[in-house]
Amino acid sequence: MKQSIKLFRHVLWSLSMLFLITATSNAKEVTGIMDKFEPKKVAEHTWVILGPLTGPSVANKGFMNNPAFVVTDKSVVVIDPGSSLYVGRALLKKIRKITDKPITHVFNTHIHGDHWLGNQAMLEENPKAEIYAHPQMIAEAKAGEAEAWISLLEKLTEGISKGTEAVIPANALEDGQKITIDNITVKMHFTAKAHTTTDAMFEILEDKVLITGDNAFRDRSPRLDDGSYVGNMTAMDNALKLDVTVVIPGHGPAGGKEVLSDFREFLYIIYDSTKTLLEEDAEAFEMKPIIVKKMAKFKGWENFDGAIGKLISVAVLEAENE
Ligand SMILES: [Zn+2]
């Protein structure tokens, strides 16, 4: 009798293992996302992976942002873990080459899905990790933006990102709030409507690092459809006053404070020229060649030609409402 129970148990165990193996092999994985990217140390505790400058596509498998992480005494703090479950997993693999400390805190800079849908991978690894964002980011994600971004990224990557689920941050931040994690303090900087109405910038005090999210772009033209020129320029002015030496933009290479002043100049040229031209009763189509000429310094930025028309239309709308 004992023997047959043993056999029965063994069969059950074998069956369950078979099921597990089948389930695992059916689970989708997307590999090679960050093969050509390595974490770059930008300060004593802070690292960043500078993502592709191109928009989400089949070629970049949806990866296009600058995921950053801070290694504290006991844990890892991640900022913007990317656009999908698979980008988040690729990021984790890179982090694990550097440290085996647990991911305990995740911060999201704003509502755009290319920055935060990788949250899912962070919780997959540590279900106890706390995820933080601007309260408006959380509200908009819940009100439909999360699903809209999942669909958009699935479309732009032709299904590569499929399987990603929205893990909406559970913790709402406050402007000026400081969160101390072991030996590191993260300070929040909110802005009025800048890139969006959901932006939080993160200052890593001990490292004198500022992570701007998409309030600053470098080498890639921004999308300002959800934002404001005046608000975004104010965000740059406020950031320029901070005691930081390293600036990590939402897209493009990290640098010093010139990241902030250059992007402010980018916005200023478009907005100021648009206002002047409006006063001269110019039509939008007449503005483009004049403004493009003034933007010589930025012409080499990724997607400049593709973005400039829309950027001028947004400037016209804002200037007319001012
Ligand atoms: Zn954005």
mmCIF file of C-alpha atoms and ligand atoms in Angstrom:
data_model
loop_
_atom_site.group_PDB
_atom_site.id
_atom_site.type_symbol
_atom_site.label_atom_id
_atom_site.label_comp_id
_atom_site.label_asym_id
_atom_site.label_seq_id
_atom_site.Cartn_x
_atom_site.Cartn_y
_atom_site.Cartn_z
ATOM 1 C CA MET A 1 0.000 0.000 0.000
ATOM 2 C CA LYS A 2 2.757 2.393 1.020
ATOM 3 C CA GLN A 3 4.544 1.603 -2.237
ATOM 4 C CA SER A 4 1.505 2.474 -4.363
ATOM 5 C CA ILE A 5 1.022 5.779 -2.553
ATOM 6 C CA LYS A 6 4.649 6.544 -3.251
ATOM 7 C CA LEU A 7 4.178 5.698 -6.929
ATOM 8 C CA PHE A 8 1.017 7.789 -7.121
ATOM 9 C CA ARG A 9 2.838 10.749 -5.582
ATOM 10 C CA HIS A 10 5.671 10.299 -8.026
ATOM 11 C CA VAL A 11 3.300 10.308 -11.002
ATOM 12 C CA LEU A 12 1.574 13.409 -9.676
ATOM 13 C CA TRP A 13 4.912 15.156 -9.201
ATOM 14 C CA SER A 14 6.062 14.199 -12.722
ATOM 15 C CA LEU A 15 2.815 15.478 -14.200
ATOM 16 C CA SER A 16 3.053 18.785 -12.362
ATOM 17 C CA MET A 17 6.671 19.239 -13.488
ATOM 18 C CA LEU A 18 5.668 18.524 -17.065
ATOM 19 C CA PHE A 19 2.924 21.118 -16.767
ATOM 20 C CA LEU A 20 5.375 23.645 -15.302
ATOM 21 C CA ILE A 21 7.914 23.091 -18.086
ATOM 22 C CA THR A 22 5.218 23.437 -20.759
ATOM 23 C CA ALA A 23 3.869 26.595 -19.133
ATOM 24 C CA THR A 24 7.362 28.101 -18.923
ATOM 25 C CA SER A 25 8.214 27.322 -22.520
ATOM 26 C CA ASN A 26 4.927 28.878 -23.630
ATOM 27 C CA ALA A 27 5.662 32.072 -21.677
ATOM 28 C CA LYS A 28 6.872 34.700 -24.108
ATOM 29 C CA GLU A 29 10.258 36.270 -23.715
ATOM 30 C CA VAL A 30 11.779 39.025 -25.829
ATOM 31 C CA THR A 31 15.548 38.912 -25.900
ATOM 32 C CA GLY A 32 18.286 41.150 -27.220
ATOM 33 C CA ILE A 33 16.604 44.415 -26.198
ATOM 34 C CA MET A 34 19.642 45.891 -24.449
ATOM 35 C CA ASP A 35 22.438 43.901 -26.102
ATOM 36 C CA LYS A 36 24.083 47.052 -27.376
ATOM 37 C CA PHE A 37 23.503 49.047 -24.191
ATOM 38 C CA GLU A 38 25.413 49.001 -20.943
ATOM 39 C CA PRO A 39 24.782 50.859 -17.686
ATOM 40 C CA LYS A 40 26.907 53.966 -17.394
ATOM 41 C CA LYS A 41 27.998 55.178 -13.972
ATOM 42 C CA VAL A 42 27.307 58.910 -13.772
ATOM 43 C CA ALA A 43 27.897 59.462 -10.038
ATOM 44 C CA GLU A 44 28.985 57.513 -6.965
ATOM 45 C CA HIS A 45 25.702 55.595 -6.636
ATOM 46 C CA THR A 46 23.815 56.486 -9.817
ATOM 47 C CA TRP A 47 23.769 54.597 -13.105
ATOM 48 C CA VAL A 48 21.859 55.100 -16.340
ATOM 49 C CA ILE A 49 21.292 53.131 -19.509
ATOM 50 C CA LEU A 50 21.053 55.653 -22.315
ATOM 51 C CA GLY A 51 18.374 54.223 -24.577
ATOM 52 C CA PRO A 52 17.875 54.611 -28.337
ATOM 53 C CA LEU A 53 16.875 58.059 -29.598
ATOM 54 C CA THR A 54 14.371 56.637 -32.079
ATOM 55 C CA GLY A 55 10.669 56.263 -31.280
ATOM 56 C CA PRO A 56 9.250 52.867 -30.229
ATOM 57 C CA SER A 57 9.618 50.413 -33.124
ATOM 58 C CA VAL A 58 10.175 46.809 -34.109
ATOM 59 C CA ALA A 59 13.904 47.569 -34.417
ATOM 60 C CA ASN A 60 14.311 48.870 -30.849
ATOM 61 C CA LYS A 61 11.622 46.478 -29.484
ATOM 62 C CA GLY A 62 9.978 49.449 -27.767
ATOM 63 C CA PHE A 63 13.057 50.451 -25.788
ATOM 64 C CA MET A 64 13.656 54.193 -26.098
ATOM 65 C CA ASN A 65 14.066 55.819 -22.682
ATOM 66 C CA ASN A 66 16.852 56.323 -20.154
ATOM 67 C CA PRO A 67 16.237 53.903 -17.271
ATOM 68 C CA ALA A 68 18.301 54.963 -14.245
ATOM 69 C CA PHE A 69 19.108 53.229 -10.971
ATOM 70 C CA VAL A 70 20.717 54.153 -7.692
ATOM 71 C CA VAL A 71 22.575 51.531 -5.675
ATOM 72 C CA THR A 72 22.266 52.290 -1.964
ATOM 73 C CA ASP A 73 23.881 50.436 0.964
ATOM 74 C CA LYS A 74 21.203 47.767 0.958
ATOM 75 C CA SER A 75 18.962 48.190 -2.045
ATOM 76 C CA VAL A 76 18.407 49.415 -5.578
ATOM 77 C CA VAL A 77 16.172 52.349 -6.509
ATOM 78 C CA VAL A 78 14.952 52.342 -10.123
ATOM 79 C CA ILE A 79 13.724 55.384 -12.028
ATOM 80 C CA ASP A 80 11.651 54.793 -15.194
ATOM 81 C CA PRO A 81 12.103 51.070 -15.925
ATOM 82 C CA GLY A 82 11.093 51.375 -19.585
ATOM 83 C CA SER A 83 8.175 50.690 -21.912
ATOM 84 C CA SER A 84 7.282 47.044 -21.347
ATOM 85 C CA LEU A 85 7.600 43.926 -19.235
ATOM 86 C CA TYR A 86 10.468 42.850 -21.509
ATOM 87 C CA VAL A 87 12.365 46.150 -21.357
ATOM 88 C CA GLY A 88 12.022 45.994 -17.562
ATOM 89 C CA ARG A 89 13.383 42.432 -17.500
ATOM 90 C CA ALA A 90 16.304 43.428 -19.736
ATOM 91 C CA LEU A 91 17.048 46.297 -17.348
ATOM 92 C CA LEU A 92 17.005 43.900 -14.385
ATOM 93 C CA LYS A 93 19.563 41.671 -16.103
ATOM 94 C CA LYS A 94 21.846 44.683 -16.519
ATOM 95 C CA ILE A 95 21.370 45.688 -12.875
ATOM 96 C CA ARG A 96 22.188 42.135 -11.768
ATOM 97 C CA LYS A 97 25.587 42.365 -13.458
ATOM 98 C CA ILE A 98 26.388 45.195 -11.052
ATOM 99 C CA THR A 99 24.641 44.278 -7.808
ATOM 100 C CA ASP A 100 22.417 41.584 -6.294
ATOM 101 C CA LYS A 101 20.757 43.985 -3.829
ATOM 102 C CA PRO A 102 16.935 43.936 -4.003
ATOM 103 C CA ILE A 103 14.893 46.460 -5.992
ATOM 104 C CA THR A 104 12.980 48.203 -3.196
ATOM 105 C CA HIS A 105 11.800 51.521 -4.675
ATOM 106 C CA VAL A 106 10.686 52.526 -8.161
ATOM 107 C CA PHE A 107 9.978 56.108 -9.260
ATOM 108 C CA ASN A 108 8.121 57.094 -12.449
ATOM 109 C CA THR A 109 8.688 60.532 -13.990
ATOM 110 C CA HIS A 110 5.382 60.941 -15.894
ATOM 111 C CA ILE A 111 2.421 59.331 -17.597
ATOM 112 C CA HIS A 112 4.004 58.432 -20.959
ATOM 113 C CA GLY A 113 4.161 54.643 -21.174
ATOM 114 C CA ASP A 114 7.637 54.409 -22.696
ATOM 115 C CA HIS A 115 8.898 55.357 -19.213
ATOM 116 C CA TRP A 116 6.892 53.260 -16.776
ATOM 117 C CA LEU A 117 5.264 50.134 -18.217
ATOM 118 C CA GLY A 118 8.414 48.248 -17.177
ATOM 119 C CA ASN A 119 7.131 48.556 -13.568
ATOM 120 C CA GLN A 120 5.628 45.098 -14.081
ATOM 121 C CA ALA A 121 9.093 43.514 -14.271
ATOM 122 C CA MET A 122 10.178 45.251 -11.061
ATOM 123 C CA LEU A 123 7.249 43.793 -9.101
ATOM 124 C CA GLU A 124 7.739 40.443 -10.804
ATOM 125 C CA GLU A 125 11.183 40.330 -9.201
ATOM 126 C CA ASN A 126 10.201 41.876 -5.857
ATOM 127 C CA PRO A 127 6.454 42.038 -5.157
ATOM 128 C CA LYS A 128 7.238 44.180 -2.098
ATOM 129 C CA ALA A 129 8.880 46.999 -4.079
ATOM 130 C CA GLU A 130 7.132 50.364 -3.629
ATOM 131 C CA ILE A 131 6.307 52.367 -6.757
ATOM 132 C CA TYR A 132 5.927 56.167 -6.618
ATOM 133 C CA ALA A 133 4.722 58.916 -8.955
ATOM 134 C CA HIS A 134 2.976 62.306 -9.146
ATOM 135 C CA PRO A 135 -0.658 61.919 -7.991
ATOM 136 C CA GLN A 136 -1.888 63.198 -11.360
ATOM 137 C CA MET A 137 0.139 60.488 -13.112
ATOM 138 C CA ILE A 138 -1.613 57.864 -11.016
ATOM 139 C CA ALA A 139 -5.027 59.425 -11.691
ATOM 140 C CA GLU A 140 -4.494 59.615 -15.471
ATOM 141 C CA ALA A 141 -3.104 56.080 -15.633
ATOM 142 C CA LYS A 142 -6.228 54.800 -13.864
ATOM 143 C CA ALA A 143 -8.517 56.922 -16.055
ATOM 144 C CA GLY A 144 -7.462 55.132 -19.260
ATOM 145 C CA GLU A 145 -3.984 56.361 -20.168
ATOM 146 C CA ALA A 146 -2.397 53.091 -19.022
ATOM 147 C CA GLU A 147 -4.471 51.030 -21.435
ATOM 148 C CA ALA A 148 -4.025 53.602 -24.219
ATOM 149 C CA TRP A 149 -0.229 53.388 -23.858
ATOM 150 C CA ILE A 150 -0.245 49.584 -23.787
ATOM 151 C CA SER A 151 -2.203 49.564 -27.082
ATOM 152 C CA LEU A 152 -0.027 52.249 -28.665
ATOM 153 C CA LEU A 153 3.214 50.449 -27.807
ATOM 154 C CA GLU A 154 1.805 47.130 -29.033
ATOM 155 C CA LYS A 155 0.938 48.800 -32.311
ATOM 156 C CA LEU A 156 4.291 50.581 -32.738
ATOM 157 C CA THR A 157 6.287 47.417 -31.906
ATOM 158 C CA GLU A 158 3.957 45.203 -33.988
ATOM 159 C CA GLY A 159 3.107 43.094 -30.972
ATOM 160 C CA ILE A 160 6.564 42.696 -29.447
ATOM 161 C CA SER A 161 5.446 44.390 -26.209
ATOM 162 C CA LYS A 162 2.318 42.171 -25.964
ATOM 163 C CA GLY A 163 1.993 40.578 -22.537
ATOM 164 C CA THR A 164 2.778 43.831 -20.760
ATOM 165 C CA GLU A 165 0.298 44.809 -18.077
ATOM 166 C CA ALA A 166 -0.036 48.219 -16.448
ATOM 167 C CA VAL A 167 1.351 48.256 -12.924
ATOM 168 C CA ILE A 168 0.167 51.665 -11.784
ATOM 169 C CA PRO A 169 2.204 53.264 -8.956
ATOM 170 C CA ALA A 170 0.524 52.775 -5.572
ATOM 171 C CA ASN A 171 2.246 55.701 -3.839
ATOM 172 C CA ALA A 172 1.489 59.361 -4.581
ATOM 173 C CA LEU A 173 4.359 61.802 -4.077
ATOM 174 C CA GLU A 174 4.303 65.407 -2.913
ATOM 175 C CA ASP A 175 6.293 68.336 -4.245
ATOM 176 C CA GLY A 176 9.467 68.875 -2.218
ATOM 177 C CA GLN A 177 9.074 65.520 -0.453
ATOM 178 C CA LYS A 178 12.255 63.697 0.477
ATOM 179 C CA ILE A 179 12.414 59.920 0.666
ATOM 180 C CA THR A 180 15.451 58.464 2.394
ATOM 181 C CA ILE A 181 16.469 54.989 1.327
ATOM 182 C CA ASP A 182 19.407 53.757 3.403
ATOM 183 C CA ASN A 183 22.235 56.246 2.710
ATOM 184 C CA ILE A 184 20.489 57.998 -0.198
ATOM 185 C CA THR A 185 17.828 60.719 -0.283
ATOM 186 C CA VAL A 186 15.582 61.297 -3.271
ATOM 187 C CA LYS A 187 13.964 64.752 -3.433
ATOM 188 C CA MET A 188 10.887 65.391 -5.581
ATOM 189 C CA HIS A 189 10.479 68.441 -7.785
ATOM 190 C CA PHE A 190 7.060 68.993 -9.315
ATOM 191 C CA THR A 191 6.381 71.548 -12.018
ATOM 192 C CA ALA A 192 3.231 73.190 -13.261
ATOM 193 C CA LYS A 193 2.168 71.819 -16.679
ATOM 194 C CA ALA A 194 5.548 71.281 -18.372
ATOM 195 C CA HIS A 195 6.057 68.171 -20.541
ATOM 196 C CA THR A 196 2.698 66.982 -19.179
ATOM 197 C CA THR A 197 0.623 67.739 -16.070
ATOM 198 C CA THR A 198 2.087 64.649 -14.368
ATOM 199 C CA ASP A 199 5.818 65.419 -14.237
ATOM 200 C CA ALA A 200 8.080 64.749 -11.284
ATOM 201 C CA MET A 201 11.823 65.339 -11.425
ATOM 202 C CA PHE A 202 14.029 63.408 -9.008
ATOM 203 C CA GLU A 203 17.121 64.820 -7.329
ATOM 204 C CA ILE A 204 19.557 62.321 -5.828
ATOM 205 C CA LEU A 205 20.930 64.618 -3.145
ATOM 206 C CA GLU A 206 24.129 62.760 -2.164
ATOM 207 C CA ASP A 207 25.117 62.334 -5.827
ATOM 208 C CA LYS A 208 24.120 65.833 -7.021
ATOM 209 C CA VAL A 209 22.167 64.161 -9.830
ATOM 210 C CA LEU A 210 18.898 65.367 -11.362
ATOM 211 C CA ILE A 211 16.669 62.993 -13.319
ATOM 212 C CA THR A 212 14.363 65.209 -15.344
ATOM 213 C CA GLY A 213 12.101 62.756 -17.140
ATOM 214 C CA ASP A 214 10.860 64.314 -20.382
ATOM 215 C CA ASN A 215 11.007 67.838 -18.964
ATOM 216 C CA ALA A 216 14.393 67.773 -20.715
ATOM 217 C CA PHE A 217 15.373 66.167 -24.000
ATOM 218 C CA ARG A 218 18.797 66.065 -25.617
ATOM 219 C CA ASP A 219 19.629 65.029 -29.189
ATOM 220 C CA ARG A 220 16.003 64.097 -29.807
ATOM 221 C CA SER A 221 13.102 66.442 -30.566
ATOM 222 C CA PRO A 222 10.390 66.444 -27.910
ATOM 223 C CA ARG A 223 6.658 65.972 -28.272
ATOM 224 C CA LEU A 224 4.872 68.792 -26.477
ATOM 225 C CA ASP A 225 1.266 67.856 -27.342
ATOM 226 C CA ASP A 226 0.439 67.269 -23.668
ATOM 227 C CA GLY A 227 2.598 70.093 -22.345
ATOM 228 C CA SER A 228 3.328 73.792 -22.236
ATOM 229 C CA TYR A 229 6.244 75.872 -23.517
ATOM 230 C CA VAL A 230 6.006 78.385 -20.706
ATOM 231 C CA GLY A 231 5.647 75.665 -18.059
ATOM 232 C CA ASN A 232 8.486 73.593 -19.478
ATOM 233 C CA MET A 233 10.800 76.633 -19.654
ATOM 234 C CA THR A 234 9.922 77.416 -16.021
ATOM 235 C CA ALA A 235 10.756 73.818 -15.095
ATOM 236 C CA MET A 236 14.189 74.290 -16.701
ATOM 237 C CA ASP A 237 14.710 77.627 -14.894
ATOM 238 C CA ASN A 238 13.901 75.993 -11.549
ATOM 239 C CA ALA A 239 16.109 72.989 -12.283
ATOM 240 C CA LEU A 240 19.005 75.284 -13.208
ATOM 241 C CA LYS A 241 18.894 76.689 -9.653
ATOM 242 C CA LEU A 242 19.483 73.252 -8.070
ATOM 243 C CA ASP A 243 22.834 72.203 -6.670
ATOM 244 C CA VAL A 244 23.405 69.380 -9.168
ATOM 245 C CA THR A 245 26.315 68.509 -11.432
ATOM 246 C CA VAL A 246 24.822 65.634 -13.437
ATOM 247 C CA VAL A 247 21.595 65.857 -15.407
ATOM 248 C CA ILE A 248 19.904 62.778 -16.878
ATOM 249 C CA PRO A 249 17.310 63.821 -19.482
ATOM 250 C CA GLY A 250 14.299 61.693 -20.453
ATOM 251 C CA HIS A 251 15.894 60.948 -23.812
ATOM 252 C CA GLY A 252 19.463 61.495 -24.971
ATOM 253 C CA PRO A 253 22.867 61.614 -23.319
ATOM 254 C CA ALA A 254 23.399 62.668 -19.715
ATOM 255 C CA GLY A 255 25.561 65.697 -19.061
ATOM 256 C CA GLY A 256 25.855 68.728 -16.839
ATOM 257 C CA LYS A 257 23.493 71.682 -16.481
ATOM 258 C CA GLU A 258 23.944 72.484 -20.184
ATOM 259 C CA VAL A 259 21.352 69.729 -20.772
ATOM 260 C CA LEU A 260 18.841 72.043 -19.078
ATOM 261 C CA SER A 261 19.935 75.319 -20.654
ATOM 262 C CA ASP A 262 20.161 73.811 -24.158
ATOM 263 C CA PHE A 263 16.671 72.392 -23.925
ATOM 264 C CA ARG A 264 15.373 75.694 -22.560
ATOM 265 C CA GLU A 265 16.914 77.379 -25.606
ATOM 266 C CA PHE A 266 15.249 74.818 -27.906
ATOM 267 C CA LEU A 267 11.847 75.684 -26.416
ATOM 268 C CA TYR A 268 12.513 79.423 -26.249
ATOM 269 C CA ILE A 269 13.469 79.794 -29.908
ATOM 270 C CA ILE A 270 10.277 78.092 -31.088
ATOM 271 C CA TYR A 271 7.967 79.828 -28.640
ATOM 272 C CA ASP A 272 9.424 83.318 -28.841
ATOM 273 C CA SER A 273 9.644 83.240 -32.656
ATOM 274 C CA THR A 274 6.072 81.966 -32.893
ATOM 275 C CA LYS A 275 4.802 84.815 -30.680
ATOM 276 C CA THR A 276 6.650 87.433 -32.708
ATOM 277 C CA LEU A 277 5.414 85.973 -35.998
ATOM 278 C CA LEU A 278 1.833 85.850 -34.702
ATOM 279 C CA GLU A 279 2.063 89.551 -33.839
ATOM 280 C CA GLU A 280 3.166 90.094 -37.440
ATOM 281 C CA ASP A 281 0.055 88.144 -38.577
ATOM 282 C CA ALA A 282 2.115 85.343 -40.129
ATOM 283 C CA GLU A 283 0.350 82.075 -40.965
ATOM 284 C CA ALA A 284 1.605 78.815 -39.419
ATOM 285 C CA PHE A 285 2.959 77.537 -42.759
ATOM 286 C CA GLU A 286 4.994 80.736 -43.209
ATOM 287 C CA MET A 287 6.522 80.334 -39.771
ATOM 288 C CA LYS A 288 8.164 76.971 -40.321
ATOM 289 C CA PRO A 289 11.069 77.985 -42.616
ATOM 290 C CA ILE A 290 11.821 81.067 -40.495
ATOM 291 C CA ILE A 291 11.902 79.108 -37.246
ATOM 292 C CA VAL A 292 13.831 76.170 -38.727
ATOM 293 C CA LYS A 293 16.528 78.635 -39.792
ATOM 294 C CA LYS A 294 16.893 79.863 -36.205
ATOM 295 C CA MET A 295 17.117 76.272 -34.916
ATOM 296 C CA ALA A 296 20.391 75.445 -36.728
ATOM 297 C CA LYS A 297 21.961 74.284 -33.447
ATOM 298 C CA PHE A 298 19.264 71.625 -33.018
ATOM 299 C CA LYS A 299 18.778 70.457 -36.605
ATOM 300 C CA GLY A 300 20.760 67.292 -35.996
ATOM 301 C CA TRP A 301 18.445 66.157 -33.188
ATOM 302 C CA GLU A 302 16.612 62.888 -33.898
ATOM 303 C CA ASN A 303 13.192 63.433 -35.506
ATOM 304 C CA PHE A 304 13.726 67.207 -35.828
ATOM 305 C CA ASP A 305 12.121 67.394 -39.284
ATOM 306 C CA GLY A 306 9.300 65.095 -38.208
ATOM 307 C CA ALA A 307 8.502 67.066 -35.055
ATOM 308 C CA ILE A 308 9.019 70.731 -35.886
ATOM 309 C CA GLY A 309 5.677 71.323 -37.673
ATOM 310 C CA LYS A 310 3.684 69.935 -34.746
ATOM 311 C CA LEU A 311 5.866 71.792 -32.232
ATOM 312 C CA ILE A 312 5.072 75.079 -34.003
ATOM 313 C CA SER A 313 1.322 74.295 -34.020
ATOM 314 C CA VAL A 314 1.444 73.656 -30.271
ATOM 315 C CA ALA A 315 3.334 76.954 -29.811
ATOM 316 C CA VAL A 316 0.725 78.828 -31.893
ATOM 317 C CA LEU A 317 -2.136 77.455 -29.773
ATOM 318 C CA GLU A 318 -0.377 78.302 -26.511
ATOM 319 C CA ALA A 319 0.676 81.794 -27.640
ATOM 320 C CA GLU A 320 -2.861 82.591 -28.829
ATOM 321 C CA ASN A 321 -4.254 81.542 -25.439
ATOM 322 C CA GLU A 322 -1.678 83.496 -23.488
HETATM 323 ZN ZN ZN B 1 7.141 61.782 -22.339
#
